[in-house]
């Protein structure tokens, strides 16, 4: 049997692409290296509680909003229940040094009001900032189904002025600038490197609505699995894609897996880190300059991540996350070797199966992968005592910082798991344990869906943007190139 499409990578983007192609009448195989689909989104259980890793909250899931429409289209919506975050403050930003706090609310009107109250005299800058975010979101195809279809100029805009430059042009208030920059932790690129347009495209949907999914990423993945089965997608999990075979005419004709199985196919979508694809094709497949460009792609930051159980639910984290920063001014550090200096994201986690209530939390501190480089050649499970001691110490430091920030739960937290850049490399399958894969930064040209090989396409967070929304939209973007953008956008509009 020959598949019309083989999709490599069973994360959010690969599952999305596989479903769209199957809905479009294609015979599709989806290949995932891990034993089960979407290891990053799925999370894991400890002591009977479920912990999320790669999904906590998202924008775009409000009624009629873009991500919600995409999930309707994919047949996912009936299998999930969204849970709204706190309207008066879904993210609480707190400065360690000055103790300044800001609860970032949901909705442009509320955001304006809260910012104006905290920064009197800055109304003009605040209005201009929010209008610029709206303008970007209205103009990007797929993010807005009403936007004109002009991919080339949209992509050009994504390389315009940096977030930092735009904010500096709007206001001299360093705390306001710093505050509006803090959300760059959600995509892993510093304000001087990310374009304003990319920042706006990611954050705009969060400004409209913020939701989680009851039961977490695990339930989302299970809804994807149901739909993939219903649409007849064949799943190949537990063996990595190893190499692509080409015909004499230079077209892909099969994908060979690590277990030796060969999947005959007419075309392929790769939703993995672009550098991993290079290892699967002969050098002659791409021009040397393109190969060089892919090899040089810079990744987003990695992180330490703590998973802890608490004796009682953490009230402060009900419907809201806590962001800690040493400084909230625009010279704030966004990635540091030391846990004390690093910003920290804290969210509710440890969900009980019986009622979905949380009984724990996770903490994430961005850190460069250099902190674990000396163990890079070791294998999971046998990295040595010094690595285990290093990791244990890092988790204790995170625990102490969380207890300092949330004194009401001091002494009630028990660390049940921890992750370092090496863990993210193992489970996220990114070369350097990057949280969000390849950076989207000004001057770095990430791969587009089409490649020089007619029947080979890229998808995934490297193509569009990180996050559930970026990954899902990348699937639509890639399949739009294959099945026709007008067709897909019209079908999506019918889900309104
Ligand atoms: C700690 C953390 C927290 C996050 N929190 C959020 C959040 O709250 N909200 C949000 O929206 N986003 C969040 N994200 C980001 C989000 O999880 C990702 O952007 C998104 O899941 C990326 O999807 P993807 O399909 O592009 O990539 P991936 O999920 O990485 O999918 C690629 C898949 O390919 C597989 N693979 C790799 N090599 C091969 C091979 N050779 N053969 C077969 N399969 C292979 C991998 O195992 C992987 O499953 C978070 C990420 C992390 C790491």
PDB file of N, CA and C in Angstrom, residues 152-215:
ATOM      1  N   UNK A 152       3.297  36.563   1.331  1.00  0.00           N
ATOM      2  CA  UNK A 152       4.630  37.144   1.183  1.00  0.00           C
ATOM      3  C   UNK A 152       4.766  38.408   2.037  1.00  0.00           C
ATOM      4  N   UNK A 153       3.776  39.318   1.950  1.00  0.00           N
ATOM      5  CA  UNK A 153       3.941  40.552   2.727  1.00  0.00           C
ATOM      6  C   UNK A 153       3.726  40.302   4.214  1.00  0.00           C
ATOM      7  N   UNK A 154       2.894  39.283   4.554  1.00  0.00           N
ATOM      8  CA  UNK A 154       2.749  38.958   5.979  1.00  0.00           C
ATOM      9  C   UNK A 154       4.074  38.489   6.549  1.00  0.00           C
ATOM     10  N   UNK A 155       4.753  37.632   5.791  1.00  0.00           N
ATOM     11  CA  UNK A 155       6.022  37.105   6.285  1.00  0.00           C
ATOM     12  C   UNK A 155       7.034  38.248   6.417  1.00  0.00           C
ATOM     13  N   UNK A 156       6.974  39.182   5.477  1.00  0.00           N
ATOM     14  CA  UNK A 156       7.880  40.328   5.516  1.00  0.00           C
ATOM     15  C   UNK A 156       7.664  41.120   6.814  1.00  0.00           C
ATOM     16  N   UNK A 157       6.362  41.331   7.148  1.00  0.00           N
ATOM     17  CA  UNK A 157       6.057  42.088   8.370  1.00  0.00           C
ATOM     18  C   UNK A 157       6.621  41.409   9.611  1.00  0.00           C
ATOM     19  N   UNK A 158       6.690  40.062   9.555  1.00  0.00           N
ATOM     20  CA  UNK A 158       7.174  39.335  10.724  1.00  0.00           C
ATOM     21  C   UNK A 158       8.662  39.575  10.953  1.00  0.00           C
ATOM     22  N   UNK A 159       9.302  40.234  10.013  1.00  0.00           N
ATOM     23  CA  UNK A 159      10.716  40.593  10.203  1.00  0.00           C
ATOM     24  C   UNK A 159      10.892  42.102  10.371  1.00  0.00           C
ATOM     25  N   UNK A 160       9.830  42.809  10.764  1.00  0.00           N
ATOM     26  CA  UNK A 160       9.930  44.274  10.916  1.00  0.00           C
ATOM     27  C   UNK A 160      10.625  44.660  12.217  1.00  0.00           C
ATOM     28  N   UNK A 161      10.244  45.810  12.779  1.00  0.00           N
ATOM     29  CA  UNK A 161      10.896  46.340  13.987  1.00  0.00           C
ATOM     30  C   UNK A 161      10.757  45.371  15.162  1.00  0.00           C
ATOM     31  N   UNK A 162      11.738  45.432  16.057  1.00  0.00           N
ATOM     32  CA  UNK A 162      11.693  44.520  17.212  1.00  0.00           C
ATOM     33  C   UNK A 162      10.674  45.022  18.243  1.00  0.00           C
ATOM     34  N   UNK A 163      10.276  44.117  19.119  1.00  0.00           N
ATOM     35  CA  UNK A 163       9.368  44.481  20.221  1.00  0.00           C
ATOM     36  C   UNK A 163      10.005  45.599  21.044  1.00  0.00           C
ATOM     37  N   UNK A 164      11.298  45.439  21.323  1.00  0.00           N
ATOM     38  CA  UNK A 164      11.984  46.444  22.143  1.00  0.00           C
ATOM     39  C   UNK A 164      11.966  47.814  21.469  1.00  0.00           C
ATOM     40  N   UNK A 165      12.290  47.852  20.167  1.00  0.00           N
ATOM     41  CA  UNK A 165      12.325  49.136  19.452  1.00  0.00           C
ATOM     42  C   UNK A 165      10.949  49.790  19.454  1.00  0.00           C
ATOM     43  N   UNK A 166       9.919  48.991  19.210  1.00  0.00           N
ATOM     44  CA  UNK A 166       8.578  49.574  19.157  1.00  0.00           C
ATOM     45  C   UNK A 166       8.204  50.149  20.526  1.00  0.00           C
ATOM     46  N   UNK A 167       8.480  49.388  21.595  1.00  0.00           N
ATOM     47  CA  UNK A 167       8.115  49.889  22.929  1.00  0.00           C
ATOM     48  C   UNK A 167       8.929  51.131  23.287  1.00  0.00           C
ATOM     49  N   UNK A 168      10.195  51.153  22.899  1.00  0.00           N
ATOM     50  CA  UNK A 168      11.013  52.338  23.191  1.00  0.00           C
ATOM     51  C   UNK A 168      10.500  53.558  22.434  1.00  0.00           C
ATOM     52  N   UNK A 169       9.912  53.295  21.260  1.00  0.00           N
ATOM     53  CA  UNK A 169       9.346  54.400  20.485  1.00  0.00           C
ATOM     54  C   UNK A 169       8.034  54.902  21.083  1.00  0.00           C
ATOM     55  N   UNK A 170       7.415  54.089  21.918  1.00  0.00           N
ATOM     56  CA  UNK A 170       6.101  54.466  22.454  1.00  0.00           C
ATOM     57  C   UNK A 170       6.172  55.154  23.816  1.00  0.00           C
ATOM     58  N   UNK A 171       7.133  54.755  24.635  1.00  0.00           N
ATOM     59  CA  UNK A 171       7.165  55.290  26.007  1.00  0.00           C
ATOM     60  C   UNK A 171       8.577  55.260  26.589  1.00  0.00           C
ATOM     61  N   UNK A 172       8.819  56.216  27.529  1.00  0.00           N
ATOM     62  CA  UNK A 172      10.098  56.207  28.263  1.00  0.00           C
ATOM     63  C   UNK A 172       9.961  55.447  29.580  1.00  0.00           C
ATOM     64  N   UNK A 173       8.750  55.003  29.883  1.00  0.00           N
ATOM     65  CA  UNK A 173       8.530  54.339  31.173  1.00  0.00           C
ATOM     66  C   UNK A 173       9.104  52.914  31.124  1.00  0.00           C
ATOM     67  N   UNK A 174      10.179  52.707  31.839  1.00  0.00           N
ATOM     68  CA  UNK A 174      10.907  51.431  31.727  1.00  0.00           C
ATOM     69  C   UNK A 174      10.140  50.280  32.366  1.00  0.00           C
ATOM     70  N   UNK A 175       9.340  50.578  33.379  1.00  0.00           N
ATOM     71  CA  UNK A 175       8.573  49.487  34.003  1.00  0.00           C
ATOM     72  C   UNK A 175       7.444  49.049  33.082  1.00  0.00           C
ATOM     73  N   UNK A 176       6.789  50.015  32.434  1.00  0.00           N
ATOM     74  CA  UNK A 176       5.722  49.656  31.496  1.00  0.00           C
ATOM     75  C   UNK A 176       6.304  48.836  30.337  1.00  0.00           C
ATOM     76  N   UNK A 177       7.435  49.316  29.819  1.00  0.00           N
ATOM     77  CA  UNK A 177       8.073  48.563  28.722  1.00  0.00           C
ATOM     78  C   UNK A 177       8.430  47.157  29.192  1.00  0.00           C
ATOM     79  N   UNK A 178       9.051  47.084  30.369  1.00  0.00           N
ATOM     80  CA  UNK A 178       9.483  45.780  30.894  1.00  0.00           C
ATOM     81  C   UNK A 178       8.302  44.836  31.112  1.00  0.00           C
ATOM     82  N   UNK A 179       7.216  45.405  31.612  1.00  0.00           N
ATOM     83  CA  UNK A 179       6.024  44.585  31.871  1.00  0.00           C
ATOM     84  C   UNK A 179       5.479  43.989  30.562  1.00  0.00           C
ATOM     85  N   UNK A 180       5.386  44.831  29.529  1.00  0.00           N
ATOM     86  CA  UNK A 180       4.833  44.347  28.259  1.00  0.00           C
ATOM     87  C   UNK A 180       5.781  43.360  27.562  1.00  0.00           C
ATOM     88  N   UNK A 181       7.037  43.363  28.010  1.00  0.00           N
ATOM     89  CA  UNK A 181       8.003  42.418  27.425  1.00  0.00           C
ATOM     90  C   UNK A 181       7.965  41.041  28.102  1.00  0.00           C
ATOM     91  N   UNK A 182       7.420  40.978  29.322  1.00  0.00           N
ATOM     92  CA  UNK A 182       7.539  39.735  30.103  1.00  0.00           C
ATOM     93  C   UNK A 182       6.951  38.516  29.404  1.00  0.00           C
ATOM     94  N   UNK A 183       5.921  38.743  28.574  1.00  0.00           N
ATOM     95  CA  UNK A 183       5.296  37.587  27.929  1.00  0.00           C
ATOM     96  C   UNK A 183       6.206  36.927  26.906  1.00  0.00           C
ATOM     97  N   UNK A 184       7.384  37.505  26.668  1.00  0.00           N
ATOM     98  CA  UNK A 184       8.285  36.829  25.718  1.00  0.00           C
ATOM     99  C   UNK A 184       8.704  35.461  26.276  1.00  0.00           C
ATOM    100  N   UNK A 185       8.464  35.237  27.572  1.00  0.00           N
ATOM    101  CA  UNK A 185       8.750  33.900  28.127  1.00  0.00           C
ATOM    102  C   UNK A 185       7.855  32.841  27.491  1.00  0.00           C
ATOM    103  N   UNK A 186       6.743  33.254  26.907  1.00  0.00           N
ATOM    104  CA  UNK A 186       5.834  32.272  26.294  1.00  0.00           C
ATOM    105  C   UNK A 186       6.310  31.833  24.912  1.00  0.00           C
ATOM    106  N   UNK A 187       7.293  32.522  24.358  1.00  0.00           N
ATOM    107  CA  UNK A 187       7.803  32.069  23.046  1.00  0.00           C
ATOM    108  C   UNK A 187       9.330  31.987  23.004  1.00  0.00           C
ATOM    109  N   UNK A 188       9.991  32.405  24.078  1.00  0.00           N
ATOM    110  CA  UNK A 188      11.413  32.114  24.216  1.00  0.00           C
ATOM    111  C   UNK A 188      12.366  32.932  23.366  1.00  0.00           C
ATOM    112  N   UNK A 189      11.986  34.149  22.992  1.00  0.00           N
ATOM    113  CA  UNK A 189      12.910  35.018  22.244  1.00  0.00           C
ATOM    114  C   UNK A 189      12.933  36.372  22.951  1.00  0.00           C
ATOM    115  N   UNK A 190      14.133  36.948  23.157  1.00  0.00           N
ATOM    116  CA  UNK A 190      14.220  38.196  23.929  1.00  0.00           C
ATOM    117  C   UNK A 190      13.662  39.367  23.116  1.00  0.00           C
ATOM    118  N   UNK A 191      13.205  40.432  23.814  1.00  0.00           N
ATOM    119  CA  UNK A 191      12.512  41.543  23.140  1.00  0.00           C
ATOM    120  C   UNK A 191      13.337  42.244  22.059  1.00  0.00           C
ATOM    121  N   UNK A 192      14.668  42.208  22.187  1.00  0.00           N
ATOM    122  CA  UNK A 192      15.482  42.872  21.156  1.00  0.00           C
ATOM    123  C   UNK A 192      15.554  42.023  19.889  1.00  0.00           C
ATOM    124  N   UNK A 193      15.225  40.750  19.995  1.00  0.00           N
ATOM    125  CA  UNK A 193      15.368  39.847  18.828  1.00  0.00           C
ATOM    126  C   UNK A 193      14.044  39.521  18.160  1.00  0.00           C
ATOM    127  N   UNK A 194      12.950  39.590  18.922  1.00  0.00           N
ATOM    128  CA  UNK A 194      11.668  39.190  18.330  1.00  0.00           C
ATOM    129  C   UNK A 194      11.043  40.401  17.649  1.00  0.00           C
ATOM    130  N   UNK A 195      10.424  40.171  16.512  1.00  0.00           N
ATOM    131  CA  UNK A 195       9.754  41.302  15.853  1.00  0.00           C
ATOM    132  C   UNK A 195       8.479  41.623  16.636  1.00  0.00           C
ATOM    133  N   UNK A 196       8.091  42.884  16.561  1.00  0.00           N
ATOM    134  CA  UNK A 196       6.848  43.267  17.229  1.00  0.00           C
ATOM    135  C   UNK A 196       5.702  42.433  16.669  1.00  0.00           C
ATOM    136  N   UNK A 197       5.719  42.210  15.344  1.00  0.00           N
ATOM    137  CA  UNK A 197       4.610  41.495  14.703  1.00  0.00           C
ATOM    138  C   UNK A 197       4.504  40.061  15.220  1.00  0.00           C
ATOM    139  N   UNK A 198       5.640  39.395  15.397  1.00  0.00           N
ATOM    140  CA  UNK A 198       5.608  38.015  15.900  1.00  0.00           C
ATOM    141  C   UNK A 198       5.057  37.999  17.333  1.00  0.00           C
ATOM    142  N   UNK A 199       5.536  38.939  18.144  1.00  0.00           N
ATOM    143  CA  UNK A 199       5.050  39.051  19.529  1.00  0.00           C
ATOM    144  C   UNK A 199       3.528  39.269  19.525  1.00  0.00           C
ATOM    145  N   UNK A 200       3.083  40.177  18.666  1.00  0.00           N
ATOM    146  CA  UNK A 200       1.647  40.517  18.635  1.00  0.00           C
ATOM    147  C   UNK A 200       0.826  39.326  18.148  1.00  0.00           C
ATOM    148  N   UNK A 201       1.351  38.603  17.165  1.00  0.00           N
ATOM    149  CA  UNK A 201       0.602  37.464  16.626  1.00  0.00           C
ATOM    150  C   UNK A 201       0.435  36.379  17.687  1.00  0.00           C
ATOM    151  N   UNK A 202       1.426  36.238  18.563  1.00  0.00           N
ATOM    152  CA  UNK A 202       1.323  35.219  19.620  1.00  0.00           C
ATOM    153  C   UNK A 202       0.475  35.731  20.780  1.00  0.00           C
ATOM    154  N   UNK A 203       0.702  36.991  21.195  1.00  0.00           N
ATOM    155  CA  UNK A 203       0.025  37.493  22.395  1.00  0.00           C
ATOM    156  C   UNK A 203      -1.392  37.996  22.138  1.00  0.00           C
ATOM    157  N   UNK A 204      -1.661  38.477  20.914  1.00  0.00           N
ATOM    158  CA  UNK A 204      -2.989  39.025  20.612  1.00  0.00           C
ATOM    159  C   UNK A 204      -4.107  38.074  21.018  1.00  0.00           C
ATOM    160  N   UNK A 205      -4.042  36.793  20.623  1.00  0.00           N
ATOM    161  CA  UNK A 205      -5.114  35.867  21.011  1.00  0.00           C
ATOM    162  C   UNK A 205      -5.267  35.725  22.534  1.00  0.00           C
ATOM    163  N   UNK A 206      -4.159  35.841  23.304  1.00  0.00           N
ATOM    164  CA  UNK A 206      -4.271  35.781  24.777  1.00  0.00           C
ATOM    165  C   UNK A 206      -4.950  37.048  25.308  1.00  0.00           C
ATOM    166  N   UNK A 207      -4.811  38.150  24.602  1.00  0.00           N
ATOM    167  CA  UNK A 207      -5.449  39.381  25.072  1.00  0.00           C
ATOM    168  C   UNK A 207      -6.982  39.275  24.920  1.00  0.00           C
ATOM    169  N   UNK A 208      -7.434  38.396  24.003  1.00  0.00           N
ATOM    170  CA  UNK A 208      -8.886  38.261  23.765  1.00  0.00           C
ATOM    171  C   UNK A 208      -9.529  37.251  24.724  1.00  0.00           C
ATOM    172  N   UNK A 209      -8.860  36.128  24.931  1.00  0.00           N
ATOM    173  CA  UNK A 209      -9.417  35.121  25.844  1.00  0.00           C
ATOM    174  C   UNK A 209      -8.284  34.187  26.269  1.00  0.00           C
ATOM    175  N   UNK A 210      -8.408  33.650  27.460  1.00  0.00           N
ATOM    176  CA  UNK A 210      -7.357  32.742  27.962  1.00  0.00           C
ATOM    177  C   UNK A 210      -8.029  31.506  28.554  1.00  0.00           C
ATOM    178  N   UNK A 211      -7.621  30.340  28.085  1.00  0.00           N
ATOM    179  CA  UNK A 211      -8.256  29.098  28.552  1.00  0.00           C
ATOM    180  C   UNK A 211      -7.226  27.994  28.768  1.00  0.00           C
ATOM    181  N   UNK A 212      -7.619  27.089  29.636  1.00  0.00           N
ATOM    182  CA  UNK A 212      -6.932  25.814  29.735  1.00  0.00           C
ATOM    183  C   UNK A 212      -7.896  24.748  29.229  1.00  0.00           C
ATOM    184  N   UNK A 213      -7.496  23.491  29.349  1.00  0.00           N
ATOM    185  CA  UNK A 213      -8.382  22.391  28.939  1.00  0.00           C
ATOM    186  C   UNK A 213      -8.545  21.466  30.140  1.00  0.00           C
ATOM    187  N   UNK A 214      -9.806  21.162  30.486  1.00  0.00           N
ATOM    188  CA  UNK A 214     -10.032  20.296  31.651  1.00  0.00           C
ATOM    189  C   UNK A 214      -9.292  18.971  31.449  1.00  0.00           C
ATOM    190  N   UNK A 215      -8.547  18.568  32.482  1.00  0.00           N
ATOM    191  CA  UNK A 215      -7.768  17.336  32.360  1.00  0.00           C
ATOM    192  C   UNK A 215      -6.426  17.570  31.688  1.00  0.00           C
TER     193      UNK A 215
END
